Tab-separated table of N, CA and C in Angstrom:
chain	number	residue	atom	x	y	z
C	15	MET	N	7.392	62.800	-38.477
C	15	MET	CA	7.692	64.215	-38.639
C	15	MET	C	8.704	64.627	-37.568
C	16	SER	N	9.702	65.397	-37.965
C	16	SER	CA	10.688	65.866	-37.000
C	16	SER	C	10.073	66.928	-36.094
C	17	ALA	N	10.665	67.107	-34.924
C	17	ALA	CA	10.153	68.069	-33.942
C	17	ALA	C	10.261	69.490	-34.487
C	18	VAL	N	9.225	70.272	-34.247
C	18	VAL	CA	9.195	71.665	-34.676
C	18	VAL	C	8.731	72.507	-33.493
C	19	ASN	N	9.422	73.597	-33.232
C	19	ASN	CA	9.029	74.542	-32.185
C	19	ASN	C	8.837	75.912	-32.806
C	20	PHE	N	7.803	76.621	-32.367
C	20	PHE	CA	7.607	77.992	-32.829
C	20	PHE	C	8.795	78.813	-32.390
C	21	SER	N	9.322	79.664	-33.254
C	21	SER	CA	10.519	80.424	-32.950
C	21	SER	C	10.240	81.911	-32.748
C	22	HIS	N	9.814	82.600	-33.816
C	22	HIS	CA	9.694	84.045	-33.676
C	22	HIS	C	8.717	84.649	-34.672
C	23	VAL	N	8.401	85.910	-34.410
C	23	VAL	CA	7.676	86.776	-35.328
C	23	VAL	C	8.607	87.945	-35.609
C	24	ALA	N	8.759	88.292	-36.883
C	24	ALA	CA	9.622	89.409	-37.273
C	24	ALA	C	8.769	90.647	-37.515
C	25	LEU	N	9.194	91.760	-36.956
C	25	LEU	CA	8.468	93.021	-37.098
C	25	LEU	C	9.369	94.060	-37.751
C	26	ASN	N	8.868	94.747	-38.767
C	26	ASN	CA	9.560	95.898	-39.334
C	26	ASN	C	9.126	97.122	-38.549
C	27	CYS	N	10.080	97.933	-38.119
C	27	CYS	CA	9.789	99.045	-37.209
C	27	CYS	C	10.325	100.365	-37.751
C	28	ARG	N	9.534	101.407	-37.625
C	28	ARG	CA	10.035	102.756	-37.894
C	28	ARG	C	10.917	103.201	-36.737
C	29	ASN	N	10.534	102.819	-35.510
C	29	ASN	CA	11.266	103.228	-34.310
C	29	ASN	C	11.514	101.985	-33.454
C	30	MET	N	12.642	101.323	-33.705
C	30	MET	CA	12.948	100.079	-32.994
C	30	MET	C	13.031	100.295	-31.485
C	31	ALA	N	13.556	101.421	-31.045
C	31	ALA	CA	13.697	101.685	-29.607
C	31	ALA	C	12.319	101.753	-28.933
C	32	ALA	N	11.345	102.384	-29.577
C	32	ALA	CA	9.997	102.478	-29.004
C	32	ALA	C	9.335	101.104	-28.950
C	33	VAL	N	9.519	100.295	-30.007
C	33	VAL	CA	8.945	98.951	-30.029
C	33	VAL	C	9.603	98.091	-28.952
C	34	GLU	N	10.935	98.170	-28.850
C	34	GLU	CA	11.638	97.416	-27.802
C	34	GLU	C	11.132	97.813	-26.419
C	35	ALA	N	11.009	99.092	-26.151
C	35	ALA	CA	10.549	99.562	-24.839
C	35	ALA	C	9.140	99.048	-24.535
C	36	PHE	N	8.259	99.051	-25.519
C	36	PHE	CA	6.877	98.596	-25.329
C	36	PHE	C	6.843	97.129	-24.912
C	37	TYR	N	7.522	96.262	-25.650
C	37	TYR	CA	7.454	94.826	-25.374
C	37	TYR	C	8.288	94.416	-24.156
C	38	THR	N	9.378	95.120	-23.872
C	38	THR	CA	10.145	94.784	-22.666
C	38	THR	C	9.445	95.303	-21.413
C	39	THR	N	8.880	96.481	-21.484
C	39	THR	CA	8.212	97.075	-20.323
C	39	THR	C	6.892	96.379	-20.000
C	40	HIS	N	6.092	96.081	-21.015
C	40	HIS	CA	4.724	95.621	-20.767
C	40	HIS	C	4.491	94.122	-20.936
C	41	PHE	N	5.409	93.410	-21.608
C	41	PHE	CA	5.169	91.994	-21.879
C	41	PHE	C	6.339	91.091	-21.506
C	42	GLY	N	7.296	91.611	-20.752
C	42	GLY	CA	8.351	90.778	-20.182
C	42	GLY	C	9.424	90.300	-21.140
C	43	PHE	N	9.514	90.883	-22.325
C	43	PHE	CA	10.599	90.506	-23.231
C	43	PHE	C	11.898	91.112	-22.734
C	44	ARG	N	13.011	90.519	-23.155
C	44	ARG	CA	14.344	91.041	-22.848
C	44	ARG	C	15.188	90.924	-24.101
C	45	ARG	N	16.245	91.725	-24.149
C	45	ARG	CA	17.168	91.622	-25.280
C	45	ARG	C	17.847	90.264	-25.260
C	46	ALA	N	17.863	89.583	-26.402
C	46	ALA	CA	18.511	88.283	-26.501
C	46	ALA	C	19.714	88.323	-27.445
C	47	ARG	N	19.656	89.159	-28.457
C	47	ARG	CA	20.772	89.252	-29.405
C	47	ARG	C	20.603	90.514	-30.238
C	48	LEU	N	21.734	91.187	-30.485
C	48	LEU	CA	21.771	92.343	-31.373
C	48	LEU	C	22.782	92.033	-32.461
C	49	ILE	N	22.337	92.046	-33.705
C	49	ILE	CA	23.214	91.767	-34.832
C	49	ILE	C	23.462	93.074	-35.573
C	50	ASP	N	24.729	93.464	-35.659
C	50	ASP	CA	25.122	94.683	-36.346
C	50	ASP	C	25.309	94.366	-37.823
C	51	LEU	N	24.557	95.035	-38.676
C	51	LEU	CA	24.645	94.824	-40.116
C	51	LEU	C	25.522	95.868	-40.793
C	52	GLY	N	26.170	96.715	-39.990
C	52	GLY	CA	26.988	97.790	-40.541
C	52	GLY	C	26.144	99.021	-40.810
C	53	GLY	N	26.776	100.165	-40.813
C	53	GLY	CA	26.035	101.413	-41.003
C	53	GLY	C	25.021	101.566	-39.891
C	54	ASP	N	23.792	101.883	-40.253
C	54	ASP	CA	22.711	102.013	-39.271
C	54	ASP	C	21.896	100.740	-39.141
C	55	GLY	N	22.279	99.687	-39.890
C	55	GLY	CA	21.479	98.473	-39.905
C	55	GLY	C	21.756	97.552	-38.734
C	56	GLN	N	20.702	97.007	-38.172
C	56	GLN	CA	20.821	96.021	-37.104
C	56	GLN	C	19.527	95.218	-37.009
C	57	ILE	N	19.677	94.047	-36.441
C	57	ILE	CA	18.525	93.195	-36.141
C	57	ILE	C	18.555	92.965	-34.646
C	58	LEU	N	17.442	93.180	-33.979
C	58	LEU	CA	17.353	93.011	-32.534
C	58	LEU	C	16.374	91.892	-32.228
C	59	PHE	N	16.844	90.881	-31.481
C	59	PHE	CA	15.984	89.801	-31.025
C	59	PHE	C	15.575	90.073	-29.584
C	60	LEU	N	14.281	90.059	-29.312
C	60	LEU	CA	13.738	90.136	-27.960
C	60	LEU	C	13.182	88.760	-27.633
C	61	LYS	N	13.303	88.345	-26.381
C	61	LYS	CA	12.884	86.992	-26.006
C	61	LYS	C	11.977	87.020	-24.782
C	62	SER	N	10.946	86.164	-24.818
C	62	SER	CA	10.093	85.907	-23.667
C	62	SER	C	9.821	84.407	-23.660
C	63	GLY	N	10.286	83.713	-22.628
C	63	GLY	CA	10.176	82.256	-22.610
C	63	GLY	C	10.978	81.688	-23.759
C	64	SER	N	10.341	80.934	-24.625
C	64	SER	CA	11.033	80.365	-25.778
C	64	SER	C	10.652	81.064	-27.082
C	65	VAL	N	9.955	82.195	-26.995
C	65	VAL	CA	9.486	82.912	-28.184
C	65	VAL	C	10.262	84.222	-28.332
C	66	TYR	N	10.570	84.534	-29.584
C	66	TYR	CA	11.309	85.752	-29.898
C	66	TYR	C	10.475	86.694	-30.747
C	67	LEU	N	10.740	87.986	-30.593
C	67	LEU	CA	10.343	89.004	-31.558
C	67	LEU	C	11.639	89.449	-32.217
C	68	GLU	N	11.671	89.450	-33.533
C	68	GLU	CA	12.846	89.867	-34.290
C	68	GLU	C	12.526	91.227	-34.890
C	69	LEU	N	13.251	92.257	-34.481
C	69	LEU	CA	12.962	93.617	-34.914
C	69	LEU	C	13.928	94.051	-36.008
C	70	PHE	N	13.374	94.545	-37.100
C	70	PHE	CA	14.137	95.097	-38.214
C	70	PHE	C	13.778	96.562	-38.369
C	71	GLN	N	14.713	97.363	-38.854
C	71	GLN	CA	14.417	98.744	-39.201
C	71	GLN	C	13.625	98.727	-40.504
C	72	ALA	N	12.464	99.362	-40.537
C	72	ALA	CA	11.658	99.418	-41.754
C	72	ALA	C	12.403	100.213	-42.813
C	73	ALA	N	12.417	99.691	-44.031
C	73	ALA	CA	13.097	100.351	-45.138
C	73	ALA	C	12.166	101.295	-45.886
C	74	GLU	N	10.865	101.121	-45.717
C	74	GLU	CA	9.882	101.924	-46.436
C	74	GLU	C	8.747	102.305	-45.497
C	75	THR	N	7.943	103.261	-45.919
C	75	THR	CA	6.724	103.562	-45.176
C	75	THR	C	5.613	102.688	-45.744
C	76	SER	N	4.596	102.466	-44.943
C	76	SER	CA	3.501	101.591	-45.348
C	76	SER	C	2.464	102.367	-46.142
C	77	SER	N	1.940	101.727	-47.184
C	77	SER	CA	0.854	102.328	-47.959
C	77	SER	C	-0.502	101.811	-47.480
C	78	VAL	N	-0.480	100.981	-46.447
C	78	VAL	CA	-1.693	100.376	-45.911
C	78	VAL	C	-2.154	101.169	-44.692
C	79	GLU	N	-3.457	101.349	-44.572
C	79	GLU	CA	-4.016	102.030	-43.404
C	79	GLU	C	-3.693	101.236	-42.137
C	80	PRO	N	-3.458	101.902	-41.006
C	80	PRO	CA	-3.205	101.166	-39.753
C	80	PRO	C	-4.387	100.262	-39.416
C	81	PRO	N	-4.115	99.063	-38.876
C	81	PRO	CA	-5.205	98.152	-38.535
C	81	PRO	C	-6.081	98.723	-37.424
C	82	GLN	N	-7.334	98.295	-37.419
C	82	GLN	CA	-8.303	98.737	-36.424
C	82	GLN	C	-8.818	97.529	-35.646
C	83	ASN	N	-9.551	97.786	-34.581
C	83	ASN	CA	-10.229	96.765	-33.777
C	83	ASN	C	-9.291	95.636	-33.369
C	84	ASP	N	-9.524	94.399	-33.872
C	84	ASP	CA	-8.681	93.263	-33.488
C	84	ASP	C	-7.678	92.911	-34.577
C	85	GLY	N	-7.505	93.785	-35.577
C	85	GLY	CA	-6.515	93.587	-36.626
C	85	GLY	C	-7.148	93.450	-37.987
C	86	PRO	N	-6.315	93.411	-39.028
C	86	PRO	CA	-6.847	93.340	-40.388
C	86	PRO	C	-7.514	92.001	-40.664
C	87	SER	N	-8.457	92.005	-41.599
C	87	SER	CA	-9.130	90.765	-41.970
C	87	SER	C	-8.609	90.235	-43.307
C	88	THR	N	-7.571	90.869	-43.834
C	88	THR	CA	-6.935	90.401	-45.057
C	88	THR	C	-5.946	89.281	-44.723
C	89	PRO	N	-5.532	88.479	-45.708
C	89	PRO	CA	-4.556	87.422	-45.415
C	89	PRO	C	-3.278	88.005	-44.806
C	90	GLY	N	-2.713	87.293	-43.854
C	90	GLY	CA	-1.499	87.738	-43.174
C	90	GLY	C	-1.709	87.742	-41.673
C	91	VAL	N	-0.798	88.365	-40.964
C	91	VAL	CA	-0.874	88.415	-39.503
C	91	VAL	C	-1.997	89.351	-39.082
C	92	ARG	N	-2.856	88.865	-38.197
C	92	ARG	CA	-3.974	89.672	-37.693
C	92	ARG	C	-3.544	90.463	-36.455
C	93	HIS	N	-2.896	89.798	-35.503
C	93	HIS	CA	-2.417	90.465	-34.296
C	93	HIS	C	-1.478	89.535	-33.533
C	94	LEU	N	-0.736	90.094	-32.590
C	94	LEU	CA	0.037	89.319	-31.620
C	94	LEU	C	-0.850	89.157	-30.400
C	95	ALA	N	-0.621	88.116	-29.584
C	95	ALA	CA	-1.495	87.911	-28.426
C	95	ALA	C	-0.702	87.435	-27.222
C	96	PHE	N	-1.127	87.891	-26.058
C	96	PHE	CA	-0.508	87.521	-24.787
C	96	PHE	C	-1.590	87.184	-23.776
C	97	GLN	N	-1.289	86.243	-22.880
C	97	GLN	CA	-2.179	85.855	-21.792
C	97	GLN	C	-1.705	86.514	-20.501
C	98	VAL	N	-2.633	87.029	-19.723
C	98	VAL	CA	-2.349	87.585	-18.403
C	98	VAL	C	-3.387	87.058	-17.415
C	99	ALA	N	-3.121	87.212	-16.138
C	99	ALA	CA	-4.065	86.755	-15.123
C	99	ALA	C	-5.276	87.681	-15.021
C	100	ASP	N	-5.084	89.001	-15.271
C	100	ASP	CA	-6.157	89.981	-15.083
C	100	ASP	C	-5.944	91.122	-16.065
C	101	ILE	N	-6.771	91.212	-17.109
C	101	ILE	CA	-6.540	92.258	-18.107
C	101	ILE	C	-6.829	93.652	-17.563
C	102	ASP	N	-7.763	93.785	-16.632
C	102	ASP	CA	-8.030	95.110	-16.063
C	102	ASP	C	-6.791	95.614	-15.319
C	103	ALA	N	-6.141	94.735	-14.567
C	103	ALA	CA	-4.907	95.111	-13.868
C	103	ALA	C	-3.810	95.433	-14.878
C	104	LYS	N	-3.720	94.655	-15.966
C	104	LYS	CA	-2.699	94.893	-16.985
C	104	LYS	C	-2.912	96.237	-17.654
C	105	LEU	N	-4.159	96.566	-17.989
C	105	LEU	CA	-4.446	97.861	-18.601
C	105	LEU	C	-4.092	99.006	-17.655
C	106	ALA	N	-4.408	98.847	-16.372
C	106	ALA	CA	-4.063	99.874	-15.391
C	106	ALA	C	-2.546	100.029	-15.288
C	107	GLU	N	-1.835	98.903	-15.295
C	107	GLU	CA	-0.368	98.912	-15.226
C	107	GLU	C	0.236	99.609	-16.446
C	108	MET	N	-0.340	99.381	-17.624
C	108	MET	CA	0.175	99.972	-18.860
C	108	MET	C	-0.147	101.459	-18.967
C	109	GLY	N	-1.202	101.912	-18.321
C	109	GLY	CA	-1.558	103.327	-18.367
C	109	GLY	C	-1.792	103.820	-19.777
C	110	ALA	N	-1.195	104.972	-20.098
C	110	ALA	CA	-1.392	105.601	-21.404
C	110	ALA	C	-0.809	104.771	-22.546
C	111	ALA	N	0.092	103.847	-22.270
C	111	ALA	CA	0.666	102.995	-23.325
C	111	ALA	C	-0.355	102.011	-23.873
C	112	ALA	N	-1.474	101.816	-23.168
C	112	ALA	CA	-2.524	100.895	-23.616
C	112	ALA	C	-3.528	101.665	-24.460
C	113	GLU	N	-3.230	101.830	-25.743
C	113	GLU	CA	-4.167	102.472	-26.673
C	113	GLU	C	-5.158	101.407	-27.131
C	114	VAL	N	-6.304	101.354	-26.466
C	114	VAL	CA	-7.301	100.312	-26.722
C	114	VAL	C	-7.960	100.541	-28.084
C	115	THR	N	-7.991	99.477	-28.908
C	115	THR	CA	-8.654	99.533	-30.208
C	115	THR	C	-9.992	98.795	-30.198
C	116	LEU	N	-10.162	97.856	-29.235
C	116	LEU	CA	-11.415	97.112	-29.114
C	116	LEU	C	-11.475	96.458	-27.744
C	117	GLY	N	-12.641	96.544	-27.109
C	117	GLY	CA	-12.840	95.856	-25.836
C	117	GLY	C	-12.593	96.758	-24.650
C	118	PRO	N	-12.480	96.111	-23.506
C	118	PRO	CA	-12.489	94.681	-23.217
C	118	PRO	C	-13.838	94.036	-23.520
C	119	LEU	N	-13.760	92.806	-24.028
C	119	LEU	CA	-14.949	92.016	-24.334
C	119	LEU	C	-14.898	90.708	-23.555
C	120	ALA	N	-16.059	90.281	-23.070
C	120	ALA	CA	-16.163	88.994	-22.378
C	120	ALA	C	-16.677	87.947	-23.354
C	121	PHE	N	-16.072	86.764	-23.323
C	121	PHE	CA	-16.469	85.650	-24.184
C	121	PHE	C	-16.963	84.477	-23.346
C	122	ASP	N	-17.727	84.785	-22.294
C	122	ASP	CA	-18.242	83.760	-21.386
C	122	ASP	C	-19.138	82.749	-22.086
C	123	ASP	N	-19.771	83.127	-23.207
C	123	ASP	CA	-20.610	82.178	-23.949
C	123	ASP	C	-19.783	81.032	-24.526
C	124	PHE	N	-18.493	81.272	-24.744
C	124	PHE	CA	-17.599	80.261	-25.298
C	124	PHE	C	-16.781	79.577	-24.209
C	125	ILE	N	-16.178	80.383	-23.334
C	125	ILE	CA	-15.347	79.891	-22.238
C	125	ILE	C	-15.611	80.788	-21.027
C	126	PRO	N	-16.191	80.252	-19.947
C	126	PRO	CA	-16.426	81.082	-18.758
C	126	PRO	C	-15.120	81.715	-18.264
C	127	GLY	N	-15.147	83.032	-18.088
C	127	GLY	CA	-13.980	83.757	-17.594
C	127	GLY	C	-13.040	84.268	-18.670
C	128	TRP	N	-13.320	83.955	-19.945
C	128	TRP	CA	-12.457	84.427	-21.024
C	128	TRP	C	-12.806	85.877	-21.334
C	129	LYS	N	-11.810	86.737	-21.263
C	129	LYS	CA	-11.986	88.172	-21.494
C	129	LYS	C	-10.785	88.659	-22.301
C	130	THR	N	-11.029	89.573	-23.243
C	130	THR	CA	-9.968	90.028	-24.143
C	130	THR	C	-10.091	91.515	-24.420
C	131	VAL	N	-8.941	92.148	-24.606
C	131	VAL	CA	-8.863	93.535	-25.054
C	131	VAL	C	-7.760	93.609	-26.107
C	132	TRP	N	-7.905	94.537	-27.040
C	132	TRP	CA	-6.895	94.727	-28.074
C	132	TRP	C	-6.346	96.138	-27.945
C	133	VAL	N	-5.017	96.247	-28.011
C	133	VAL	CA	-4.331	97.537	-27.928
C	133	VAL	C	-3.403	97.670	-29.133
C	134	ARG	N	-2.900	98.863	-29.328
C	134	ARG	CA	-1.987	99.142	-30.437
C	134	ARG	C	-0.577	99.357	-29.884
C	135	ASP	N	0.440	98.732	-30.515
C	135	ASP	CA	1.821	98.986	-30.102
C	135	ASP	C	2.306	100.281	-30.754
C	136	PRO	N	3.522	100.753	-30.455
C	136	PRO	CA	3.978	102.045	-30.998
C	136	PRO	C	4.026	102.118	-32.522
C	137	GLU	N	4.079	100.971	-33.196
C	137	GLU	CA	4.121	100.943	-34.665
C	137	GLU	C	2.751	100.716	-35.279
C	138	GLY	N	1.720	100.525	-34.452
C	138	GLY	CA	0.374	100.312	-34.959
C	138	GLY	C	-0.061	98.860	-34.987
C	139	MET	N	0.854	97.916	-34.663
C	139	MET	CA	0.508	96.490	-34.616
C	139	MET	C	-0.533	96.279	-33.526
C	140	ILE	N	-1.564	95.501	-33.837
C	140	ILE	CA	-2.587	95.194	-32.845
C	140	ILE	C	-2.070	94.070	-31.941
C	141	VAL	N	-2.234	94.254	-30.643
C	141	VAL	CA	-1.800	93.291	-29.631
C	141	VAL	C	-3.020	92.909	-28.798
C	142	GLU	N	-3.321	91.621	-28.775
C	142	GLU	CA	-4.427	91.103	-27.971
C	142	GLU	C	-3.906	90.743	-26.589
C	143	ILE	N	-4.660	91.122	-25.574
C	143	ILE	CA	-4.355	90.739	-24.195
C	143	ILE	C	-5.576	90.001	-23.669
C	144	SER	N	-5.393	88.728	-23.284
C	144	SER	CA	-6.510	87.889	-22.848
C	144	SER	C	-6.280	87.337	-21.462
C	145	GLN	N	-7.379	86.987	-20.830
C	145	GLN	CA	-7.340	86.226	-19.579
C	145	GLN	C	-8.363	85.113	-19.688
C	146	GLY	N	-8.090	84.000	-19.062
C	146	GLY	CA	-9.078	82.947	-18.902
C	146	GLY	C	-9.262	81.997	-20.065
C	147	PHE	N	-8.477	82.112	-21.144
C	147	PHE	CA	-8.618	81.168	-22.250
C	147	PHE	C	-8.073	79.810	-21.831
C	148	VAL	N	-8.798	78.748	-22.156
C	148	VAL	CA	-8.324	77.380	-21.921
C	148	VAL	C	-8.589	76.566	-23.179
C	149	ASP	N	-7.755	75.542	-23.394
C	149	ASP	CA	-7.918	74.668	-24.552
C	149	ASP	C	-9.207	73.858	-24.445
C	150	GLN	N	-9.761	73.517	-25.576
C	150	GLN	CA	-10.918	72.637	-25.652
C	150	GLN	C	-10.444	71.209	-25.450
C	151	GLY	N	-11.201	70.415	-24.707
C	151	GLY	CA	-10.800	69.050	-24.399
C	151	GLY	C	-10.772	68.130	-25.596
C	152	ASP	N	-11.766	68.193	-26.463
C	152	ASP	CA	-11.864	67.279	-27.591
C	152	ASP	C	-12.118	68.111	-28.845
C	153	VAL	N	-11.048	68.538	-29.510
C	153	VAL	CA	-11.164	69.412	-30.668
C	153	VAL	C	-11.464	68.570	-31.904
C	154	PRO	N	-12.587	68.826	-32.594
C	154	PRO	CA	-12.902	68.041	-33.792
C	154	PRO	C	-11.922	68.366	-34.920
C	155	PRO	N	-11.693	67.418	-35.841
C	155	PRO	CA	-10.789	67.676	-36.960
C	155	PRO	C	-11.413	68.657	-37.944
C	156	MET	N	-10.553	69.316	-38.717
C	156	MET	CA	-11.026	70.207	-39.774
C	156	MET	C	-11.602	69.358	-40.895
C	157	PRO	N	-12.661	69.824	-41.545
C	157	PRO	CA	-13.166	69.081	-42.707
C	157	PRO	C	-12.138	69.153	-43.834
C	158	ALA	N	-12.162	68.176	-44.716
C	158	ALA	CA	-11.245	68.155	-45.855
C	158	ALA	C	-11.499	69.378	-46.722
C	159	VAL	N	-10.430	69.977	-47.201
C	159	VAL	CA	-10.525	71.162	-48.041
C	159	VAL	C	-9.892	70.830	-49.379
C	160	ALA	N	-10.582	71.146	-50.449
C	160	ALA	CA	-10.039	70.907	-51.786
C	160	ALA	C	-8.920	71.897	-52.053
C	161	THR	N	-7.782	71.407	-52.520
C	161	THR	CA	-6.672	72.278	-52.879
C	161	THR	C	-6.901	72.810	-54.283
C	162	PRO	N	-6.323	73.952	-54.640
C	162	PRO	CA	-6.506	74.484	-56.001
C	162	PRO	C	-6.081	73.482	-57.069
C	163	ALA	N	-5.004	72.723	-56.835
C	163	ALA	CA	-4.548	71.752	-57.833
C	163	ALA	C	-5.577	70.625	-57.994
C	164	ALA	N	-6.141	70.160	-56.889
C	164	ALA	CA	-7.140	69.088	-56.951
C	164	ALA	C	-8.412	69.585	-57.639
C	165	THR	N	-8.792	70.827	-57.371
C	165	THR	CA	-9.979	71.396	-57.992
C	165	THR	C	-9.781	71.536	-59.502
C	166	ALA	N	-8.579	71.985	-59.944
C	166	ALA	CA	-8.291	72.127	-61.374
C	166	ALA	C	-8.296	70.770	-62.059
C	167	SER	N	-7.737	69.733	-61.411
C	167	SER	CA	-7.723	68.384	-61.992
C	167	SER	C	-9.130	67.852	-62.144
C	168	ALA	N	-9.981	68.075	-61.147
C	168	ALA	CA	-11.359	67.592	-61.193
C	168	ALA	C	-12.138	68.307	-62.290
C	169	ALA	N	-11.816	69.566	-62.535
C	169	ALA	CA	-12.540	70.338	-63.560
C	169	ALA	C	-12.210	69.858	-64.968
C	170	THR	N	-11.051	69.234	-65.168
C	170	THR	CA	-10.662	68.779	-66.505
C	170	THR	C	-11.129	67.371	-66.819
C	171	ILE	N	-11.706	66.697	-65.827
C	171	ILE	CA	-12.150	65.311	-66.035
C	171	ILE	C	-13.496	65.265	-66.704
């Protein structure tokens, strides 16, 4: 398999300037590229490390209720997530910009010192802020899952 690196998440925004300010001020992103599409159209890439947020101007309003708690449970993106050394300090630093939707919650039963809080960005996207998460040393494989095509073939036999 050829090398693959995670690149970006694209966000549709009603107010690109507010979204840019939120992620540059609170999560260390910086402008990486602005593409002028003519008229009022543009695409703005924000970068942190090797990961980008790609911001588009939303063309429509959403008919979906804003996500709550740690994000929607329907298929699709649940939330964005960032690691910090101390979430209490991060929340204090963010002040009123930290609209908490859930937590802070401690997950010491799973990983000692793991603590998480979820906040809402200016567009309503849920953003997880965690401290203390570490990878598991020996992750078991996923059990085999029947694909819809395999299930349909088995049903016709």
